[in-house]
Amino acid sequence: KAGVTQTPRYLIKTRGQQVTLSCSPISGHRSVSWYQQTPGQGLQFLFEYFSETQRNKGNFPGRFSGRQFSNSRSEMNVSTLELGDSALYLCASSLAYPDTQYFGPGTRLTVL
Amino acid sequence: EDKVVQSPLSLVVHEGDTVTLNCSYEVTNFRSLLWYKQEKKAPTFLFMLTSSGIEKKSGRLSSILDKKELFSILNITATQTGDSAVYLCAVPHGSSNTGKLIFGQGTTLQVKP
């Protein structure tokens, strides 16, 4: 079974731009969660989608948004990028019962 | 507020040593505790623990949960250089049955030859 895939793997953007990251969950998994990982803050929850609905949201500004499609693929968008948005963005998927999450390789975003 | 604290934050050992990593938690409506290993990018799932006192084992790795004292330990015996990684402990957010995991800071393990 293929694992969680994320595209692109690396991104370099400048301040003020926007970015869209994509995540394809493991086949059959309906829950997709997004996390931001930085050296200072560790892994922090961004949001979770289940059956195209946002089920939970972390403490991030409104510049961070996401969506999920009917095939469970998910995208997250960050608008008006700031230097502090530089991070590894990880996507994780799970079956309906959400606890055991399987992570993708992440997208490394660098904001210059 | 749900909280996960790991100790030590970093550890350096030599091949063959046994290590014990600690994870303490405070969460409302505890459901489970998870351990992950992160080498370069993606955290890799190791164990999910739900019941006290039942050890989970996978090769040289084992883990146990104490729900009374609110902690878990991850043991690695006969360490190898390939065990060098960040080990993460996480609990699901307690007040909602959704996929929000609260992570500890991680323990960085370095195994020297």
PDB file of C-alpha atoms in Angstrom:
ATOM      1  CA  LYS A   1       0.000   0.000   0.000  1.00  0.00           C
ATOM      2  CA  ALA A   2       1.423   3.389  -0.945  1.00  0.00           C
ATOM      3  CA  GLY A   3       2.126   5.762   1.909  1.00  0.00           C
ATOM      4  CA  VAL A   4       1.164   9.376   2.354  1.00  0.00           C
ATOM      5  CA  THR A   5       2.565  11.544  -0.403  1.00  0.00           C
ATOM      6  CA  GLN A   6       3.166  15.263  -0.333  1.00  0.00           C
ATOM      7  CA  THR A   7       4.049  17.666  -3.100  1.00  0.00           C
ATOM      8  CA  PRO A   8       6.161  19.588  -3.620  1.00  0.00           C
ATOM      9  CA  ARG A   9       8.968  18.400  -1.372  1.00  0.00           C
ATOM     10  CA  TYR A  10      10.755  21.736  -1.335  1.00  0.00           C
ATOM     11  CA  LEU A  11       9.596  25.271  -1.923  1.00  0.00           C
ATOM     12  CA  ILE A  12      11.294  28.637  -1.811  1.00  0.00           C
ATOM     13  CA  LYS A  13       9.076  31.712  -1.726  1.00  0.00           C
ATOM     14  CA  THR A  14       9.452  35.364  -0.848  1.00  0.00           C
ATOM     15  CA  ARG A  15       7.568  37.345   1.758  1.00  0.00           C
ATOM     16  CA  GLY A  16       4.075  38.348   0.718  1.00  0.00           C
ATOM     17  CA  GLN A  17       3.598  35.487  -1.726  1.00  0.00           C
ATOM     18  CA  GLN A  18       1.173  32.647  -1.231  1.00  0.00           C
ATOM     19  CA  VAL A  19       1.737  28.914  -1.433  1.00  0.00           C
ATOM     20  CA  THR A  20      -0.342  25.769  -1.851  1.00  0.00           C
ATOM     21  CA  LEU A  21       0.801  22.392  -0.570  1.00  0.00           C
ATOM     22  CA  SER A  22      -0.766  19.091  -1.496  1.00  0.00           C
ATOM     23  CA  CYS A  23      -1.247  15.826   0.381  1.00  0.00           C
ATOM     24  CA  SER A  24      -2.529  12.461  -0.829  1.00  0.00           C
ATOM     25  CA  PRO A  25      -3.464  10.138   2.040  1.00  0.00           C
ATOM     26  CA  ILE A  26      -3.074   6.389   2.230  1.00  0.00           C
ATOM     27  CA  SER A  27      -5.783   4.713   0.192  1.00  0.00           C
ATOM     28  CA  GLY A  28      -8.900   4.280   2.302  1.00  0.00           C
ATOM     29  CA  HIS A  29      -7.914   6.880   4.886  1.00  0.00           C
ATOM     30  CA  ARG A  30     -10.487   9.617   5.239  1.00  0.00           C
ATOM     31  CA  SER A  31      -8.872  11.820   7.866  1.00  0.00           C
ATOM     32  CA  VAL A  32      -6.050  14.172   6.914  1.00  0.00           C
ATOM     33  CA  SER A  33      -4.239  16.333   9.462  1.00  0.00           C
ATOM     34  CA  TRP A  34      -1.640  19.019   8.861  1.00  0.00           C
ATOM     35  CA  TYR A  35       1.220  19.988  11.158  1.00  0.00           C
ATOM     36  CA  GLN A  36       3.915  22.630  11.140  1.00  0.00           C
ATOM     37  CA  GLN A  37       7.319  21.645  12.475  1.00  0.00           C
ATOM     38  CA  THR A  38       9.954  24.193  13.456  1.00  0.00           C
ATOM     39  CA  PRO A  39      13.072  23.846  15.626  1.00  0.00           C
ATOM     40  CA  GLY A  40      11.693  26.246  18.217  1.00  0.00           C
ATOM     41  CA  GLN A  41       8.069  25.107  18.472  1.00  0.00           C
ATOM     42  CA  GLY A  42       8.280  21.454  17.499  1.00  0.00           C
ATOM     43  CA  LEU A  43       5.270  19.826  15.862  1.00  0.00           C
ATOM     44  CA  GLN A  44       2.137  21.939  16.027  1.00  0.00           C
ATOM     45  CA  PHE A  45      -1.293  21.010  14.774  1.00  0.00           C
ATOM     46  CA  LEU A  46      -2.723  23.172  12.000  1.00  0.00           C
ATOM     47  CA  PHE A  47      -6.041  21.540  11.079  1.00  0.00           C
ATOM     48  CA  GLU A  48      -7.765  18.265  10.323  1.00  0.00           C
ATOM     49  CA  TYR A  49     -10.192  17.331   7.580  1.00  0.00           C
ATOM     50  CA  PHE A  50     -12.570  14.431   7.463  1.00  0.00           C
ATOM     51  CA  SER A  51     -15.005  13.798   4.616  1.00  0.00           C
ATOM     52  CA  GLU A  52     -14.313  17.247   3.153  1.00  0.00           C
ATOM     53  CA  THR A  53     -15.120  19.009   6.445  1.00  0.00           C
ATOM     54  CA  GLN A  54     -12.692  20.754   8.729  1.00  0.00           C
ATOM     55  CA  ARG A  55     -13.080  18.943  12.008  1.00  0.00           C
ATOM     56  CA  ASN A  56     -10.528  20.785  14.141  1.00  0.00           C
ATOM     57  CA  LYS A  57      -8.246  23.779  13.858  1.00  0.00           C
ATOM     58  CA  GLY A  58      -5.090  24.764  15.708  1.00  0.00           C
ATOM     59  CA  ASN A  59      -3.989  28.179  16.893  1.00  0.00           C
ATOM     60  CA  PHE A  60      -2.757  29.618  13.630  1.00  0.00           C
ATOM     61  CA  PRO A  61      -3.777  32.849  11.926  1.00  0.00           C
ATOM     62  CA  GLY A  62      -6.374  32.936   9.191  1.00  0.00           C
ATOM     63  CA  ARG A  63      -3.605  33.092   6.564  1.00  0.00           C
ATOM     64  CA  PHE A  64      -3.429  29.324   6.980  1.00  0.00           C
ATOM     65  CA  SER A  65      -6.301  27.506   5.348  1.00  0.00           C
ATOM     66  CA  GLY A  66      -7.017  24.131   3.872  1.00  0.00           C
ATOM     67  CA  ARG A  67      -9.519  21.966   2.144  1.00  0.00           C
ATOM     68  CA  GLN A  68     -10.208  18.345   1.359  1.00  0.00           C
ATOM     69  CA  PHE A  69     -11.566  16.884  -1.832  1.00  0.00           C
ATOM     70  CA  SER A  70     -13.991  14.034  -2.319  1.00  0.00           C
ATOM     71  CA  ASN A  71     -11.109  11.608  -2.956  1.00  0.00           C
ATOM     72  CA  SER A  72      -9.659  12.591   0.469  1.00  0.00           C
ATOM     73  CA  ARG A  73      -6.726  14.460  -1.045  1.00  0.00           C
ATOM     74  CA  SER A  74      -6.054  17.659   0.844  1.00  0.00           C
ATOM     75  CA  GLU A  75      -4.433  20.993   0.182  1.00  0.00           C
ATOM     76  CA  MET A  76      -3.282  23.684   2.523  1.00  0.00           C
ATOM     77  CA  ASN A  77      -2.729  27.276   1.557  1.00  0.00           C
ATOM     78  CA  VAL A  78      -0.696  29.973   3.237  1.00  0.00           C
ATOM     79  CA  SER A  79      -1.282  33.513   2.040  1.00  0.00           C
ATOM     80  CA  THR A  80       0.876  36.600   2.573  1.00  0.00           C
ATOM     81  CA  LEU A  81       3.893  34.566   3.596  1.00  0.00           C
ATOM     82  CA  GLU A  82       6.052  35.735   6.476  1.00  0.00           C
ATOM     83  CA  LEU A  83       9.623  34.758   7.322  1.00  0.00           C
ATOM     84  CA  GLY A  84       8.337  32.844  10.337  1.00  0.00           C
ATOM     85  CA  ASP A  85       6.329  30.536   8.096  1.00  0.00           C
ATOM     86  CA  SER A  86       9.556  28.803   7.086  1.00  0.00           C
ATOM     87  CA  ALA A  87       9.070  25.273   8.365  1.00  0.00           C
ATOM     88  CA  LEU A  88       8.525  21.645   7.516  1.00  0.00           C
ATOM     89  CA  TYR A  89       4.850  21.067   6.795  1.00  0.00           C
ATOM     90  CA  LEU A  90       3.746  17.545   7.502  1.00  0.00           C
ATOM     91  CA  CYS A  91       0.557  15.853   6.485  1.00  0.00           C
ATOM     92  CA  ALA A  92      -0.764  12.745   8.217  1.00  0.00           C
ATOM     93  CA  SER A  93      -3.629  10.438   7.393  1.00  0.00           C
ATOM     94  CA  SER A  94      -5.641   7.955   9.406  1.00  0.00           C
ATOM     95  CA  LEU A  95      -8.703   5.761   9.154  1.00  0.00           C
ATOM     96  CA  ALA A  96     -11.974   6.985  10.582  1.00  0.00           C
ATOM     97  CA  TYR A  97     -10.648   6.438  14.108  1.00  0.00           C
ATOM     98  CA  PRO A  98      -8.044   9.160  14.093  1.00  0.00           C
ATOM     99  CA  ASP A  99      -5.429   8.254  16.624  1.00  0.00           C
ATOM    100  CA  THR A 100      -2.834   6.327  14.644  1.00  0.00           C
ATOM    101  CA  GLN A 101      -1.675   8.828  12.100  1.00  0.00           C
ATOM    102  CA  TYR A 102       0.784   8.041   9.335  1.00  0.00           C
ATOM    103  CA  PHE A 103       2.932  10.892   8.136  1.00  0.00           C
ATOM    104  CA  GLY A 104       4.076  11.932   4.712  1.00  0.00           C
ATOM    105  CA  PRO A 105       7.642  13.079   3.933  1.00  0.00           C
ATOM    106  CA  GLY A 106       6.743  16.728   4.380  1.00  0.00           C
ATOM    107  CA  THR A 107       7.187  19.893   2.364  1.00  0.00           C
ATOM    108  CA  ARG A 108      10.124  22.065   3.349  1.00  0.00           C
ATOM    109  CA  LEU A 109       9.030  25.697   2.877  1.00  0.00           C
ATOM    110  CA  THR A 110      11.632  28.443   2.969  1.00  0.00           C
ATOM    111  CA  VAL A 111      10.441  32.057   2.960  1.00  0.00           C
ATOM    112  CA  LEU A 112      13.044  34.644   1.974  1.00  0.00           C
TER     113      LEU A 112
ATOM    114  CA  GLU B   1      -4.534  22.607  28.569  1.00  0.00           C
ATOM    115  CA  ASP B   2      -3.296  19.303  27.179  1.00  0.00           C
ATOM    116  CA  LYS B   3       0.440  18.879  27.578  1.00  0.00           C
ATOM    117  CA  VAL B   4       3.164  16.364  26.736  1.00  0.00           C
ATOM    118  CA  VAL B   5       6.669  16.574  28.207  1.00  0.00           C
ATOM    119  CA  GLN B   6       9.555  14.372  27.151  1.00  0.00           C
ATOM    120  CA  SER B   7      12.859  13.764  28.870  1.00  0.00           C
ATOM    121  CA  PRO B   8      15.695  13.850  28.369  1.00  0.00           C
ATOM    122  CA  LEU B   9      15.734  16.306  25.453  1.00  0.00           C
ATOM    123  CA  SER B  10      18.916  14.762  24.130  1.00  0.00           C
ATOM    124  CA  LEU B  11      20.966  11.698  24.794  1.00  0.00           C
ATOM    125  CA  VAL B  12      24.296  10.375  23.520  1.00  0.00           C
ATOM    126  CA  VAL B  13      25.094   6.689  23.973  1.00  0.00           C
ATOM    127  CA  HIS B  14      27.375   4.076  22.452  1.00  0.00           C
ATOM    128  CA  GLU B  15      26.332   1.116  20.396  1.00  0.00           C
ATOM    129  CA  GLY B  16      25.110  -1.712  22.567  1.00  0.00           C
ATOM    130  CA  ASP B  17      23.808   0.521  25.335  1.00  0.00           C
ATOM    131  CA  THR B  18      20.212   0.384  26.543  1.00  0.00           C
ATOM    132  CA  VAL B  19      18.271   3.636  26.665  1.00  0.00           C
ATOM    133  CA  THR B  20      15.017   4.672  28.313  1.00  0.00           C
ATOM    134  CA  LEU B  21      13.060   7.643  27.015  1.00  0.00           C
ATOM    135  CA  ASN B  22      10.351   9.231  29.106  1.00  0.00           C
ATOM    136  CA  CYS B  23       7.064  10.865  28.241  1.00  0.00           C
ATOM    137  CA  SER B  24       4.659  12.406  30.741  1.00  0.00           C
ATOM    138  CA  TYR B  25       1.283  13.815  29.796  1.00  0.00           C
ATOM    139  CA  GLU B  26      -1.673  15.791  31.026  1.00  0.00           C
ATOM    140  CA  VAL B  27      -4.782  15.411  28.922  1.00  0.00           C
ATOM    141  CA  THR B  28      -8.495  15.393  29.528  1.00  0.00           C
ATOM    142  CA  ASN B  29     -10.290  12.235  28.406  1.00  0.00           C
ATOM    143  CA  PHE B  30      -7.148  10.231  27.709  1.00  0.00           C
ATOM    144  CA  ARG B  31      -7.565   7.815  24.791  1.00  0.00           C
ATOM    145  CA  SER B  32      -4.083   6.733  23.758  1.00  0.00           C
ATOM    146  CA  LEU B  33      -0.408   7.624  23.624  1.00  0.00           C
ATOM    147  CA  LEU B  34       1.702   7.282  20.516  1.00  0.00           C
ATOM    148  CA  TRP B  35       5.433   7.022  19.880  1.00  0.00           C
ATOM    149  CA  TYR B  36       7.069   8.059  16.623  1.00  0.00           C
ATOM    150  CA  LYS B  37      10.640   7.983  15.317  1.00  0.00           C
ATOM    151  CA  GLN B  38      11.780  10.857  13.102  1.00  0.00           C
ATOM    152  CA  GLU B  39      15.048  10.477  11.229  1.00  0.00           C
ATOM    153  CA  LYS B  40      15.172  12.934   8.382  1.00  0.00           C
ATOM    154  CA  LYS B  41      11.666  13.870   7.437  1.00  0.00           C
ATOM    155  CA  ALA B  42       8.494  11.928   8.140  1.00  0.00           C
ATOM    156  CA  PRO B  43       7.792  10.695  11.673  1.00  0.00           C
ATOM    157  CA  THR B  44       7.447   6.917  11.512  1.00  0.00           C
ATOM    158  CA  PHE B  45       4.824   5.279  13.709  1.00  0.00           C
ATOM    159  CA  LEU B  46       6.232   2.969  16.403  1.00  0.00           C
ATOM    160  CA  PHE B  47       3.571   2.190  19.001  1.00  0.00           C
ATOM    161  CA  MET B  48       0.114   3.129  20.175  1.00  0.00           C
ATOM    162  CA  LEU B  49      -0.616   2.440  23.839  1.00  0.00           C
ATOM    163  CA  THR B  50      -4.045   2.472  25.376  1.00  0.00           C
ATOM    164  CA  SER B  51      -3.884   0.200  28.420  1.00  0.00           C
ATOM    165  CA  SER B  52      -1.720   0.454  31.521  1.00  0.00           C
ATOM    166  CA  GLY B  53       0.912  -2.138  32.212  1.00  0.00           C
ATOM    167  CA  ILE B  54       0.767  -3.916  28.852  1.00  0.00           C
ATOM    168  CA  GLU B  55       4.134  -3.821  27.146  1.00  0.00           C
ATOM    169  CA  LYS B  56       4.284  -3.421  23.400  1.00  0.00           C
ATOM    170  CA  LYS B  57       7.359  -4.792  21.674  1.00  0.00           C
ATOM    171  CA  SER B  58       8.885  -4.545  18.252  1.00  0.00           C
ATOM    172  CA  GLY B  59      12.347  -6.035  17.963  1.00  0.00           C
ATOM    173  CA  ARG B  60      14.675  -4.159  20.273  1.00  0.00           C
ATOM    174  CA  LEU B  61      12.071  -1.483  21.033  1.00  0.00           C
ATOM    175  CA  SER B  62       9.446  -1.744  23.730  1.00  0.00           C
ATOM    176  CA  SER B  63       7.069   0.636  25.415  1.00  0.00           C
ATOM    177  CA  ILE B  64       4.742   0.663  28.370  1.00  0.00           C
ATOM    178  CA  LEU B  65       2.100   3.012  29.703  1.00  0.00           C
ATOM    179  CA  ASP B  66       1.218   3.951  33.282  1.00  0.00           C
ATOM    180  CA  LYS B  67      -2.176   5.644  33.283  1.00  0.00           C
ATOM    181  CA  LYS B  68      -2.151   6.181  37.021  1.00  0.00           C
ATOM    182  CA  GLU B  69       1.113   8.120  37.016  1.00  0.00           C
ATOM    183  CA  LEU B  70       0.454   9.592  33.548  1.00  0.00           C
ATOM    184  CA  PHE B  71       3.619   8.575  31.789  1.00  0.00           C
ATOM    185  CA  SER B  72       5.088   6.206  29.261  1.00  0.00           C
ATOM    186  CA  ILE B  73       8.583   4.933  28.609  1.00  0.00           C
ATOM    187  CA  LEU B  74      10.228   3.784  25.410  1.00  0.00           C
ATOM    188  CA  ASN B  75      13.111   1.348  25.827  1.00  0.00           C
ATOM    189  CA  ILE B  76      15.675   0.551  23.189  1.00  0.00           C
ATOM    190  CA  THR B  77      18.043  -2.316  23.955  1.00  0.00           C
ATOM    191  CA  ALA B  78      21.367  -3.056  22.235  1.00  0.00           C
ATOM    192  CA  THR B  79      21.287   0.301  20.456  1.00  0.00           C
ATOM    193  CA  GLN B  80      22.668   0.642  16.943  1.00  0.00           C
ATOM    194  CA  THR B  81      23.761   3.710  14.995  1.00  0.00           C
ATOM    195  CA  GLY B  82      20.580   3.344  12.953  1.00  0.00           C
ATOM    196  CA  ASP B  83      18.579   4.136  16.091  1.00  0.00           C
ATOM    197  CA  SER B  84      19.902   7.711  15.981  1.00  0.00           C
ATOM    198  CA  ALA B  85      16.817   9.868  15.535  1.00  0.00           C
ATOM    199  CA  VAL B  86      14.350  12.127  17.279  1.00  0.00           C
ATOM    200  CA  TYR B  87      11.763  10.151  19.232  1.00  0.00           C
ATOM    201  CA  LEU B  88       8.410  11.844  19.576  1.00  0.00           C
ATOM    202  CA  CYS B  89       5.612  11.131  21.985  1.00  0.00           C
ATOM    203  CA  ALA B  90       2.066  12.344  21.293  1.00  0.00           C
ATOM    204  CA  VAL B  91      -1.431  12.150  22.722  1.00  0.00           C
ATOM    205  CA  PRO B  92      -4.702  12.904  20.953  1.00  0.00           C
ATOM    206  CA  HIS B  93      -6.310  16.133  22.043  1.00  0.00           C
ATOM    207  CA  GLY B  94      -8.607  15.126  24.807  1.00  0.00           C
ATOM    208  CA  SER B  95     -11.739  17.139  24.386  1.00  0.00           C
ATOM    209  CA  SER B  96     -12.649  16.136  20.867  1.00  0.00           C
ATOM    210  CA  ASN B  97     -12.604  12.904  18.940  1.00  0.00           C
ATOM    211  CA  THR B  98     -10.612  14.374  16.099  1.00  0.00           C
ATOM    212  CA  GLY B  99      -7.175  13.911  14.639  1.00  0.00           C
ATOM    213  CA  LYS B 100      -5.374  16.537  16.661  1.00  0.00           C
ATOM    214  CA  LEU B 101      -2.207  15.164  18.214  1.00  0.00           C
ATOM    215  CA  ILE B 102      -0.332  17.045  20.920  1.00  0.00           C
ATOM    216  CA  PHE B 103       3.394  16.336  20.610  1.00  0.00           C
ATOM    217  CA  GLY B 104       6.185  16.528  23.120  1.00  0.00           C
ATOM    218  CA  GLN B 105       9.400  18.340  22.303  1.00  0.00           C
ATOM    219  CA  GLY B 106      11.089  15.113  21.279  1.00  0.00           C
ATOM    220  CA  THR B 107      14.197  13.319  22.532  1.00  0.00           C
ATOM    221  CA  THR B 108      17.190  13.458  20.206  1.00  0.00           C
ATOM    222  CA  LEU B 109      19.115  10.211  20.481  1.00  0.00           C
ATOM    223  CA  GLN B 110      22.614   9.907  19.082  1.00  0.00           C
ATOM    224  CA  VAL B 111      24.198   6.455  19.055  1.00  0.00           C
ATOM    225  CA  LYS B 112      27.950   6.499  18.546  1.00  0.00           C
ATOM    226  CA  PRO B 113      29.829   3.531  17.068  1.00  0.00           C
TER     227      PRO B 113
END
